[in-house]
Coordinates of C-alpha atoms (C1' of nucleotides) in Angstrom, one line a residue:
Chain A
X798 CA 6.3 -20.4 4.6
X799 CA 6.5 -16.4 4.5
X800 CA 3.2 -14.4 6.0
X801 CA 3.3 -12.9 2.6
X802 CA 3.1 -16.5 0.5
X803 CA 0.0 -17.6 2.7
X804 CA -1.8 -14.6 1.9
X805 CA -1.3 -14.9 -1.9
X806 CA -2.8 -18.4 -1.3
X807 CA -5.8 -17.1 0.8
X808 CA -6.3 -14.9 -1.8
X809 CA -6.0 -17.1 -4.5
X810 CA -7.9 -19.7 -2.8
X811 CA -11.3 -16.6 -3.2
X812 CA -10.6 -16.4 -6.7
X813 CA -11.7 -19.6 -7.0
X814 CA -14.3 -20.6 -4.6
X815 CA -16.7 -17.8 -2.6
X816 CA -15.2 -18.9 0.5
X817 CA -12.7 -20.5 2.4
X818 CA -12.3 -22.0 5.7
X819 CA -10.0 -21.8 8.4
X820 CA -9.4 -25.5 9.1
X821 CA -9.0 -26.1 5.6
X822 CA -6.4 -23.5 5.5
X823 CA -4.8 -24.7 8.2
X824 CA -4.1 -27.8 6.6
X825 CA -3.0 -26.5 3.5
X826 CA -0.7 -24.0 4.7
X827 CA 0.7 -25.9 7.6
X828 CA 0.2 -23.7 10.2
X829 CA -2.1 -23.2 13.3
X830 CA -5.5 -21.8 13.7
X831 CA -4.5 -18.7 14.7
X832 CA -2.0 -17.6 12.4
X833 CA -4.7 -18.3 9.7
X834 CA -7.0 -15.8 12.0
X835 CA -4.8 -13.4 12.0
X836 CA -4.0 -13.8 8.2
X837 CA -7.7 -13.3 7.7
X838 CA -7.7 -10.5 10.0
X839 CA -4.8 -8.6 8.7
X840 CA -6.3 -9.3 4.5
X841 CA -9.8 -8.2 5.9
X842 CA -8.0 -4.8 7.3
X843 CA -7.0 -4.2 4.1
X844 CA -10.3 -4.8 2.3
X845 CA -8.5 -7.9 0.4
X846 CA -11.2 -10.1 1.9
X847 CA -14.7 -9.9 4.4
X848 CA -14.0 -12.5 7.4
X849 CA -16.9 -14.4 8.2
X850 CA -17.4 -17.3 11.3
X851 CA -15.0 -20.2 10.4
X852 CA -13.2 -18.6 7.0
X853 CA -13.0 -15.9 5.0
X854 CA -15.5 -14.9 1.8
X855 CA -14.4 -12.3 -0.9
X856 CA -15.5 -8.3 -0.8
X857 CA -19.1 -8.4 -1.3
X858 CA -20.0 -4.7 -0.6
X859 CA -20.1 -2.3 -3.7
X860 CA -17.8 -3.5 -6.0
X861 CA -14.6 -5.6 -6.1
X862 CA -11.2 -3.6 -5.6
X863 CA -10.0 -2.7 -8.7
X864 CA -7.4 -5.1 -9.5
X865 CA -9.9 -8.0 -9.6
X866 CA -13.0 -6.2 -11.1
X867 CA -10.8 -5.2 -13.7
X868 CA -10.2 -9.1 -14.7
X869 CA -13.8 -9.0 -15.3
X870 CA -14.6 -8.8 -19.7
X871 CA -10.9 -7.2 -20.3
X872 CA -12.1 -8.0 -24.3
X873 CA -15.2 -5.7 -24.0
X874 CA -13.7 -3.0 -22.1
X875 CA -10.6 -2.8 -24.4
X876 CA -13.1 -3.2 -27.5
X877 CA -15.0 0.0 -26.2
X878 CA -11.9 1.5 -25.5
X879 CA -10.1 1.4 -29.2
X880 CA -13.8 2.2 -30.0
X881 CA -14.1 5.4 -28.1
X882 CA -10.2 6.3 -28.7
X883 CA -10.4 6.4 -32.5
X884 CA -13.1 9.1 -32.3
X885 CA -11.0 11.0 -29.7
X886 CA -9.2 13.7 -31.5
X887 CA -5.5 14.9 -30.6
X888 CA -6.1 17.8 -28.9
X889 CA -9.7 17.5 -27.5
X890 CA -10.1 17.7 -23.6
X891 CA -12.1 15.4 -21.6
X892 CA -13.4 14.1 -18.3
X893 CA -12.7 10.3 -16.9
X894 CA -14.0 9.5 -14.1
X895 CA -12.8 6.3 -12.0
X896 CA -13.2 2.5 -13.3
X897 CA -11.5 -0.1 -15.2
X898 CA -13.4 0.7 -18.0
X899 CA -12.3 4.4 -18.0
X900 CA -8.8 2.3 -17.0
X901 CA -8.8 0.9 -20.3
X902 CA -9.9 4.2 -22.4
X903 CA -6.8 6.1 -20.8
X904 CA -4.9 2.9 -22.0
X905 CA -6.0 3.5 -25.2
X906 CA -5.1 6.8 -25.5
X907 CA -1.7 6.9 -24.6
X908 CA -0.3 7.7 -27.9
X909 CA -2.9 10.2 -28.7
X910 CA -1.0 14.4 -27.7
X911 CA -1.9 17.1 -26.5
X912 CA -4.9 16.2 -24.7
X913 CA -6.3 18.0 -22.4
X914 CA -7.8 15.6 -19.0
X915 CA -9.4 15.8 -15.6
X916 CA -9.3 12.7 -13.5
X917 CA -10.1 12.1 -10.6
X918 CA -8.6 8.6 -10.5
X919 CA -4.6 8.2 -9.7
X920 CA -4.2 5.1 -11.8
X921 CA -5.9 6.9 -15.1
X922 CA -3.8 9.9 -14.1
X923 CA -0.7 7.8 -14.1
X924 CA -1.5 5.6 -17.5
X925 CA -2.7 8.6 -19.6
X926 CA 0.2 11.5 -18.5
X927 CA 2.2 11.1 -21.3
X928 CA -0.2 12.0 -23.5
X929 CA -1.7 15.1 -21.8
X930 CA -0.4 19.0 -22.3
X931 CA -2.2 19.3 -19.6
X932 CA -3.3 17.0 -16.8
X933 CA -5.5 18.2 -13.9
X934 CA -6.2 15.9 -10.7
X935 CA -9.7 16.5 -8.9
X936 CA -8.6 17.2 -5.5
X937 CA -9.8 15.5 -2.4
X938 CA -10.2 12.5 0.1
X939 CA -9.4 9.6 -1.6
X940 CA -11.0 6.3 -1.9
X941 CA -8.4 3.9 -1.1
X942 CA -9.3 1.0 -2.5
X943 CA -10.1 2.3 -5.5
X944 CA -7.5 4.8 -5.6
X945 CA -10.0 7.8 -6.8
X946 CA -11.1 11.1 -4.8
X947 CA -14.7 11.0 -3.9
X948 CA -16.5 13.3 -2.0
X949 CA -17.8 17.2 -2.2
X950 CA -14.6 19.0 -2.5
X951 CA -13.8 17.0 -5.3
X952 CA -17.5 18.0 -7.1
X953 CA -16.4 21.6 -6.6
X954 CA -12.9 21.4 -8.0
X955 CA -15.3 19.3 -11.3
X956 CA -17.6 21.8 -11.2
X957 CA -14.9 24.5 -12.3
X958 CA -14.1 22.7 -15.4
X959 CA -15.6 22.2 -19.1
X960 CA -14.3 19.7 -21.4
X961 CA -14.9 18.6 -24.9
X962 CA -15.6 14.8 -23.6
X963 CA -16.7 13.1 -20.3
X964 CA -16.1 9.6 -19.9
X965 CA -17.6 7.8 -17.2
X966 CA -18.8 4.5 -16.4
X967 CA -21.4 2.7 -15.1
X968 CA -22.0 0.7 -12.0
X969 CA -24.9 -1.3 -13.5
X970 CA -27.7 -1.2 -16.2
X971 CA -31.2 -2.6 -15.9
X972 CA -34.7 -2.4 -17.9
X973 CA -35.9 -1.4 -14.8
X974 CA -34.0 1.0 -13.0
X975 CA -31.9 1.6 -15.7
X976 CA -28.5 3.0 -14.8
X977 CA -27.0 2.5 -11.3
X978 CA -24.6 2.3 -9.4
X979 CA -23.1 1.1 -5.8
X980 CA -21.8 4.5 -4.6
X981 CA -23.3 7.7 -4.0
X982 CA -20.3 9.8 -4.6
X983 CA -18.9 8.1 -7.5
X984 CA -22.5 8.5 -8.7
X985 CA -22.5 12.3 -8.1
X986 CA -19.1 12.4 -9.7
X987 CA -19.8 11.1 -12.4
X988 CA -23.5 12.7 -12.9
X989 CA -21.3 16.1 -13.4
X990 CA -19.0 15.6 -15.1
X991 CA -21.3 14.0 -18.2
X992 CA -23.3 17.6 -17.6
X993 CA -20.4 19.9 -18.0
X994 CA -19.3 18.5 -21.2
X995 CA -20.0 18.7 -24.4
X996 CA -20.4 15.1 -25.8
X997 CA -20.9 13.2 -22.6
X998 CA -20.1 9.3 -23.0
X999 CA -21.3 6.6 -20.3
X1000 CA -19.8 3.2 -20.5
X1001 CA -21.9 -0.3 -20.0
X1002 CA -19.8 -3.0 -21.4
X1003 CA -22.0 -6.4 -21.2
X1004 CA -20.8 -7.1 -17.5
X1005 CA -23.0 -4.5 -16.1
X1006 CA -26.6 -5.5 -18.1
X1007 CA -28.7 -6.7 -15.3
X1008 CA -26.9 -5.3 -12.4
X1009 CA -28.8 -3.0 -10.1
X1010 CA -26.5 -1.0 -7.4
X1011 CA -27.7 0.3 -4.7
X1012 CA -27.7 3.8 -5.7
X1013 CA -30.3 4.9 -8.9
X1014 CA -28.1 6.9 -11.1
X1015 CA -30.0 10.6 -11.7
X1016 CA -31.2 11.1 -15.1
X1017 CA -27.6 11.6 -17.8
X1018 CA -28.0 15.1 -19.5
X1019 CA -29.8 14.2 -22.7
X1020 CA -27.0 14.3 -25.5
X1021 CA -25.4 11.7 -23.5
X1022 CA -24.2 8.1 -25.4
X1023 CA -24.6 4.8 -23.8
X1024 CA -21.6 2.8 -25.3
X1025 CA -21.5 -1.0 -24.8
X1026 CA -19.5 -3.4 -26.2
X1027 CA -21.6 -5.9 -27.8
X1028 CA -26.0 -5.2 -28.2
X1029 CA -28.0 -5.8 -25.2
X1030 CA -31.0 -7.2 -25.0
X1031 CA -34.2 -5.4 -26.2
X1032 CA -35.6 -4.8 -22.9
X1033 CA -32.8 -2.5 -22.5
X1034 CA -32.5 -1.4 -25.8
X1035 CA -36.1 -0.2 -25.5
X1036 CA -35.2 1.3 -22.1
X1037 CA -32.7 3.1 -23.7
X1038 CA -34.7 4.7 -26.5
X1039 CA -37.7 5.6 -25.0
X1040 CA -36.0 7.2 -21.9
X1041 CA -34.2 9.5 -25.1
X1042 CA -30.8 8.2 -25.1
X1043 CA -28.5 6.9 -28.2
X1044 CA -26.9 3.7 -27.8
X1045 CA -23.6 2.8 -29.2
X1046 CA -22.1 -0.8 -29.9
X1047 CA -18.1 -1.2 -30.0
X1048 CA -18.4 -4.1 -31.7
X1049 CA -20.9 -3.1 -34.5
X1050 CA -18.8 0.0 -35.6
Chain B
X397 CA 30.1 -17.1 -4.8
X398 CA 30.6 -14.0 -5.7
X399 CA 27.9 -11.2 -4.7
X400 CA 27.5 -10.6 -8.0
X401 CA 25.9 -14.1 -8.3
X402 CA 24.2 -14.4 -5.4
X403 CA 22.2 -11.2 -6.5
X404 CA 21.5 -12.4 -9.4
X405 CA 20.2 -15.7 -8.5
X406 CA 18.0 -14.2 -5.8
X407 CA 16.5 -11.6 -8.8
X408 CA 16.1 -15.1 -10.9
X409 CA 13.9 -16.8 -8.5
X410 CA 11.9 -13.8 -7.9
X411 CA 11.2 -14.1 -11.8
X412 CA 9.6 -17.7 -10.8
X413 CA 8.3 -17.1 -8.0
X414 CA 6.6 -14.2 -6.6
X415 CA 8.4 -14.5 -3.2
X416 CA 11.9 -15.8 -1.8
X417 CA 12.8 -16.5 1.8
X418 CA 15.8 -16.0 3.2
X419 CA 15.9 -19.4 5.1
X420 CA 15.7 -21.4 1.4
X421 CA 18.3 -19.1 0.3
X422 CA 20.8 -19.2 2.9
X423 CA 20.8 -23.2 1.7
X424 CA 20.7 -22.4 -2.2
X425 CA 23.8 -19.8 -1.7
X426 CA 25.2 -21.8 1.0
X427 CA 26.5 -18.4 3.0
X428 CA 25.1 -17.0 6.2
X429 CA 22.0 -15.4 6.9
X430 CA 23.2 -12.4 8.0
X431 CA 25.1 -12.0 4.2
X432 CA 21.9 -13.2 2.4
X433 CA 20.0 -10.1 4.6
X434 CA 22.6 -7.5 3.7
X435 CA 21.8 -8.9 -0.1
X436 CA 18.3 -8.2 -0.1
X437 CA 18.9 -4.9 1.7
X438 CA 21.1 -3.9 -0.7
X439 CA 19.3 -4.8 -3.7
X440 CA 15.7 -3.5 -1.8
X441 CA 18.1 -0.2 -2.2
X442 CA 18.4 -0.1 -5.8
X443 CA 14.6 -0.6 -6.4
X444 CA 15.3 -4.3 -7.6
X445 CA 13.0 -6.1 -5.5
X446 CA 10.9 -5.1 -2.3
X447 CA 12.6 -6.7 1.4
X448 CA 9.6 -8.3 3.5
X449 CA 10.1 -10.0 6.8
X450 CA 11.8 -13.6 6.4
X451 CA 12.5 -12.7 2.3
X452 CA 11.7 -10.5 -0.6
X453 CA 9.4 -10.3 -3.2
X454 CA 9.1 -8.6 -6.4
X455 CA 8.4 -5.0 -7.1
X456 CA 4.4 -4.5 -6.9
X457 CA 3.6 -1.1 -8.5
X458 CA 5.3 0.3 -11.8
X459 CA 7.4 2.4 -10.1
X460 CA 10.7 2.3 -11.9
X461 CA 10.1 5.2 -14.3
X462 CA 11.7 7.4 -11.6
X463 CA 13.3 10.7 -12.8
X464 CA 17.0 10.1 -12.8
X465 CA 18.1 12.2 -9.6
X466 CA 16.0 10.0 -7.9
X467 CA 18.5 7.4 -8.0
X468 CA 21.5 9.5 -6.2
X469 CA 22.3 8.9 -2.4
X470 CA 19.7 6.9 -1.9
X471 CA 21.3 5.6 1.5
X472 CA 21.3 8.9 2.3
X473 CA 17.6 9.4 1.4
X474 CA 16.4 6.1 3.2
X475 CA 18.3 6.9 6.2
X476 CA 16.4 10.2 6.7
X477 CA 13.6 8.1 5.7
X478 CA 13.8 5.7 8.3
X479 CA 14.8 8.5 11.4
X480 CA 11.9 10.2 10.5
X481 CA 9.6 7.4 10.0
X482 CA 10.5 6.5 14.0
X483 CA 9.8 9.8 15.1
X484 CA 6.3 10.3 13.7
X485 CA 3.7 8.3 15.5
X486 CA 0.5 6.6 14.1
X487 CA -2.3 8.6 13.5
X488 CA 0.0 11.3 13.1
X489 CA -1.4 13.4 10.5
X490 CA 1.3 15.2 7.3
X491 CA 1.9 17.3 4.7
X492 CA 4.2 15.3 2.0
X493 CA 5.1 17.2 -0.9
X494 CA 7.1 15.9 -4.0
X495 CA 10.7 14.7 -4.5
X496 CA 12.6 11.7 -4.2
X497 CA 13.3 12.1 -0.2
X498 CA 10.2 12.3 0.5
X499 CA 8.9 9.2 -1.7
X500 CA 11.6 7.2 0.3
X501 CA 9.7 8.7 4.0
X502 CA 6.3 7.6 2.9
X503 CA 7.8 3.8 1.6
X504 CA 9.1 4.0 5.2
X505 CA 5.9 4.8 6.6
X506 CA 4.2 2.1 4.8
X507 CA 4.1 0.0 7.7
X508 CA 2.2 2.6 9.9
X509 CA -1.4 3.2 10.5
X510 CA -4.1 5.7 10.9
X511 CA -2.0 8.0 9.2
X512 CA -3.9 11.3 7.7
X513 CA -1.8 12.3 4.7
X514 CA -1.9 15.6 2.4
X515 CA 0.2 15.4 -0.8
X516 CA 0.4 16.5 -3.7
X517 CA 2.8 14.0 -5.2
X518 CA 1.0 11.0 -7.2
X519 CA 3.5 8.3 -6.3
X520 CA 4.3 9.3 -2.8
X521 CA 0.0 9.1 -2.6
X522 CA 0.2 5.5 -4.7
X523 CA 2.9 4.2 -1.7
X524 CA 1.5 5.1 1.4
X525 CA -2.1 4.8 0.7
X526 CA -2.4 1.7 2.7
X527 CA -1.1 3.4 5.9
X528 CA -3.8 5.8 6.1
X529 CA -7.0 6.7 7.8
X530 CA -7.4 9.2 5.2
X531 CA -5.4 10.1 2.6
X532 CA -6.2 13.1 0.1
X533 CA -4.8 14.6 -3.0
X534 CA -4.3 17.8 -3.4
X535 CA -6.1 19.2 -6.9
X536 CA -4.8 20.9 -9.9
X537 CA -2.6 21.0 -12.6
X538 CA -0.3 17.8 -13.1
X539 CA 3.7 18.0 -13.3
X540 CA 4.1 15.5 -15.5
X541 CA 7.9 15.1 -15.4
X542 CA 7.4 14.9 -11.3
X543 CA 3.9 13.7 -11.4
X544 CA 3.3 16.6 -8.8
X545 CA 0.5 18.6 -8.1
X546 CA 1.4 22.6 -8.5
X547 CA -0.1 25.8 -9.1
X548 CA -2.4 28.4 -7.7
X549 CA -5.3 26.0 -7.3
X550 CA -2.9 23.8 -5.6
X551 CA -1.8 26.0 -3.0
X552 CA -5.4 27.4 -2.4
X553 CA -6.1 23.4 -1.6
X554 CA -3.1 23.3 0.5
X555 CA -4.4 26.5 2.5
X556 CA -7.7 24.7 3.7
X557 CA -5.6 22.2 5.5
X558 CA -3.4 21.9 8.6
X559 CA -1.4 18.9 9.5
X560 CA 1.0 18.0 12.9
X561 CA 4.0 17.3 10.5
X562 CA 4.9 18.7 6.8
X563 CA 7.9 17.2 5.1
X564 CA 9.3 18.9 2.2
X565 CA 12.6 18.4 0.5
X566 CA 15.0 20.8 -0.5
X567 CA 16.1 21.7 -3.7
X568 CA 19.8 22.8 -2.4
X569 CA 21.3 24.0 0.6
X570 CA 24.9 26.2 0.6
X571 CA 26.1 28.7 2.5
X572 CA 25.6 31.6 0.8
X573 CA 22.5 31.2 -1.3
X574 CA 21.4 28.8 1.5
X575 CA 17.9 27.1 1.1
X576 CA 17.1 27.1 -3.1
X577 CA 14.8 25.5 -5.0
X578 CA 14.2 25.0 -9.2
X579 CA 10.8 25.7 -9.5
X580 CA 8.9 28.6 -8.1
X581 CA 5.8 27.0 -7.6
X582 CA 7.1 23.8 -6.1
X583 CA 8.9 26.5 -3.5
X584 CA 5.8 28.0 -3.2
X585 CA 3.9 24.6 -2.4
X586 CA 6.1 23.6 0.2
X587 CA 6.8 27.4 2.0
X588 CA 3.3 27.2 2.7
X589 CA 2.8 23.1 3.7
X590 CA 5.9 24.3 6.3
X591 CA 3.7 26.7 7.7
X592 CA 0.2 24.8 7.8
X593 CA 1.9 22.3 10.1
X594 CA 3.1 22.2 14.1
X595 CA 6.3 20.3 13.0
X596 CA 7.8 21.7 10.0
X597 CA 10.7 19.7 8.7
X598 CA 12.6 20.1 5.2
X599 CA 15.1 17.1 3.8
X600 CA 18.3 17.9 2.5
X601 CA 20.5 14.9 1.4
X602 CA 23.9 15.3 1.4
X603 CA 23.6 15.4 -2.4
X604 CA 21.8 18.6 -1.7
X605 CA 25.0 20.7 0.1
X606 CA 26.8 23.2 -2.0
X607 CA 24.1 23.0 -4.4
X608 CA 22.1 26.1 -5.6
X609 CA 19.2 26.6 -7.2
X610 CA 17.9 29.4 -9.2
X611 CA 14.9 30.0 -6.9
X612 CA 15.4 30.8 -3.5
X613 CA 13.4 29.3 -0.8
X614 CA 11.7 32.0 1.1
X615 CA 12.4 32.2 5.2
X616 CA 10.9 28.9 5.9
X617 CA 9.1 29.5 9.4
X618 CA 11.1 29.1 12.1
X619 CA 10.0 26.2 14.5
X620 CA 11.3 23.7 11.3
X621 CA 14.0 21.7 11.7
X622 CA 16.4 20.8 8.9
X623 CA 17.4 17.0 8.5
X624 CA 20.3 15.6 7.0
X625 CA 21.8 12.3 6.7
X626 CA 25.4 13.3 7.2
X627 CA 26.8 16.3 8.9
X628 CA 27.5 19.2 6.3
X629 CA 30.6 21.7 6.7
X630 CA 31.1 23.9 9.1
X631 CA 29.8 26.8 6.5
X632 CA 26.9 25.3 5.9
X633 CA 26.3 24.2 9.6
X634 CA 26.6 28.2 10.5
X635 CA 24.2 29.7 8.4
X636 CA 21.9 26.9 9.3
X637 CA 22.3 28.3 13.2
X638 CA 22.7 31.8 12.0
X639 CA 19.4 32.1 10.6
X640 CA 17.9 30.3 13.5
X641 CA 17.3 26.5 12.8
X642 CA 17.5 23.2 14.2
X643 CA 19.6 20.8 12.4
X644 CA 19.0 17.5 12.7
X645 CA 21.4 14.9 11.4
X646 CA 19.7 11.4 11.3
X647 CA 23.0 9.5 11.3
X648 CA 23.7 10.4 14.5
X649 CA 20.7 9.9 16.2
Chain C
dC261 C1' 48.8 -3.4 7.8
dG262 C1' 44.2 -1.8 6.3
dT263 C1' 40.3 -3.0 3.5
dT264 C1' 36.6 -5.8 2.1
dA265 C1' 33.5 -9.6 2.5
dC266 C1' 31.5 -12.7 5.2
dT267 C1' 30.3 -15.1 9.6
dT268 C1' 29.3 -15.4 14.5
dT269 C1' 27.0 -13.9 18.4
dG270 C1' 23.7 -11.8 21.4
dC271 C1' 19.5 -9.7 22.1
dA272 C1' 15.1 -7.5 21.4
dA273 C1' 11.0 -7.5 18.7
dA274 C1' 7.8 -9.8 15.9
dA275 C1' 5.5 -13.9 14.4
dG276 C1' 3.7 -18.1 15.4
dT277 C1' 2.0 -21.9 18.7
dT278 C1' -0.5 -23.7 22.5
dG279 C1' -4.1 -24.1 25.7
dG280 C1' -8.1 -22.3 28.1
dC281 C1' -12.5 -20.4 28.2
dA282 C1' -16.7 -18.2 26.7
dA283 C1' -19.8 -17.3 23.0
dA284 C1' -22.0 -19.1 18.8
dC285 C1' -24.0 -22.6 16.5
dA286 C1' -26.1 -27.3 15.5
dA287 C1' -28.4 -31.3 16.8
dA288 C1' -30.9 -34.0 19.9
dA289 C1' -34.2 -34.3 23.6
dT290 C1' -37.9 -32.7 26.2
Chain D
dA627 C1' -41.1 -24.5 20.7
dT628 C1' -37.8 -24.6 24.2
dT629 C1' -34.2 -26.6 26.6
dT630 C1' -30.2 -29.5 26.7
dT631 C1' -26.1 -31.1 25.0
dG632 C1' -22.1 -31.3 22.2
dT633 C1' -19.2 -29.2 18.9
dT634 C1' -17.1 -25.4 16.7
dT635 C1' -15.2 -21.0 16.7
dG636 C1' -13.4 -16.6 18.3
dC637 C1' -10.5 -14.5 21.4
dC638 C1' -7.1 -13.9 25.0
dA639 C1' -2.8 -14.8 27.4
dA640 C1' 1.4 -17.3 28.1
dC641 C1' 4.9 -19.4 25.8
dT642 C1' 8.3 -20.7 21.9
dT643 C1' 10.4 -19.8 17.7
dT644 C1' 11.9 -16.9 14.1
dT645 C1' 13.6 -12.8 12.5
dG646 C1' 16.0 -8.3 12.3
dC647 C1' 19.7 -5.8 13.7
dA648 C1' 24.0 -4.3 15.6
dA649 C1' 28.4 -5.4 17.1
dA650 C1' 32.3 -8.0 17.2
dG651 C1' 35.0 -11.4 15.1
dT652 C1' 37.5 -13.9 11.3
dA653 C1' 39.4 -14.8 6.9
dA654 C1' 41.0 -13.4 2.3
dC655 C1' 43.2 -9.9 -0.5
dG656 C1' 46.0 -6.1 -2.0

DNA sequence: CGTTACTTTGCAAAAGTTGGCAAACAAAAT
DNA sequence: ATTTTGTTTGCCAACTTTTGCAAAGTAACG
């Protein structure tokens, strides 16, 4: 059994069940107690996994790497994709900030020309290249497991740019905080980019109603549309309205 | 059993199974480990599959698209890769700029740790995130052919930074003309990482000799060494001297 | 002959196992 | 509640096995 096959299982194993235990690996893998340590330890390192007393759990803090969290409504966020990309026009220029929402847009466009995009995520940069005339990167430290630059040089190198479009997403959206999200520099990020463009677009698909990060998400300039995939409920359609926002449904267009 | 055959089997069960080991294939084939080894290694070369310790498994990120020089001397390439990749220590912090030699460095550096990496290349930043501490992009205007980083903005980025190592590859390398490049601003980009950094070191694969560019490389500064994988001619080995710089010839090391 | 393809061998490094012990936890007893 | 007791778990060190790698050897082929 290769080191590699035993952590796909591990892994695996999470994507079922919250948690997992070392004995019960150990059984199921054939191999001692410590190798399955040092599995866990070695997955943990890598932010595959937490490590907890006896086992393993998945990533609880902010929000699942990228590959996983983006298993999460694929429908919704390619519905508000095909959405958003048919009222995209060759040519425009936009913002995307970093998500599998935003993921899914840039898939969207990639047989739209001549557009004009800052990014400030590698894997958008890399899906939506071939259909830029010009692509710029944000600059910066870079969030490894999310494969984005975060952080204040990166709001400086933003804040010298104005674009037709921003598209960002959301971390969460609740009647009672209403938007949020579970990092302060992805909040930031996004916060201006949505205010130095002209239509600025925030994405909720129907994962996010309910959730409440950690971080309160700082009033949207006011032009700003709230696209979801399918209608939320009326507590936060009325949290919506009267805070001065539009909403937009995918599905209803 | 031809080689031919055996390679092709191995690529079949990779397209079952996400892993092989070289133990179960050793059986299967029904030749020697050490053959089923130099398989893998072989077809690890060519980008066909990715060698792990004990087997192989399939290629993880979409990297195939590579432009199509990237496919020459790559022997040549990985050998530099893997001289250098024993001489820079963890924690090490580097400048990486773009180009197929240097890609082939940071796959070879995957395996390090606490690395503190400055690029401006989006694939070598995609392959040796994982190795780093902290790992940051520099900003600007996207390459999309090379999926580099260039420009003004670029090299103001590069300017705020300084690094123990830079590696930066060579465009060509003759006697007369001696160090050349294609583009003026990727010369530009790495002149200046070669002179942010304590080690300055420029790749030039064998490919590379007798080659000139239309752009010439600007009087790198002097401290950096110039690694090969072969010894070039004696020409080529004088003006190297000449001008004042180390060569440094990774197959015989 | 030399060349090519594979095998064999030897050794160092890495991965995995085993066993011991202390800390963490849970249950029972005071 | 607090202590006691027993079990589980984490961690370390010594040991064994597996693997990678290089060099030398062997066999087939032109």
């Amino acid at each position: 059994m290769l080191a590699a096959e035993r952590h796909a299982i591990i892994l695996e194993r999470l994507d079922q069940k919250p948690t997992v235990s070392i004995r019960a690996l150990t059984e199921q893998l054939g191999v001692s107690r410590e190798t399955v340590r040092k599995d866990i330890e070695l997955l943990a390192q890598h932010n595959k996994l937490e490590k907890i007393r006896g086992g393993a759990t998945k990533i609880r803090t902010s929000e699942l790497p990228i590959t996983s969290r983006s298993k999460l409504n694929i429908q919704g966020k390619s519905l508000i994709a095909q959405y958003l990309a048919s009222q995209i026009p060759n040519g425009a220029s936009l913002f995307l900030d970093n998500g599998s929402s935003v993921l899914a847009l840039a898939k969207a466009l990639t047989h739209h020309s001549g557009l004009i995009v800052y990014t400030n995520d590698l894997k958008v940069a890399e899906v939506i290249a071939q259909a830029t005339v010009e692509l710029v990167i944000i600059g910066g430290k870079v969030d490894v497991t999310e494969m984005a630059v975060q952080g204040v040089e990166a709001l400086e190198s933003v804040a010298r740019y104005r674009a037709d479009f921003a598209v960002v997403s959301a971390g969460g959206l609740s009647p009672s905080a209403f938007l949020t999200d579970f990092s302060r520099e992805a909040s930031s990020m996004r916060h201006l980019m949505l205010s130095q463009a002209q239509h600025p677009i925030m994405l909720a698909d129907s994962e996010k109603f309910g959730v409440v990060g950690h971080v309160v998400f700082k009033a949207p300039p006011k032009p700003t549309r709230i696209v979801t995939d399918i209608a939320p409920d009326d507590e936060i359609r009325r949290a919506i309205s009267q805070r001065g926002y539009r909403l937009d449904i995918a599905s209803e267009a």
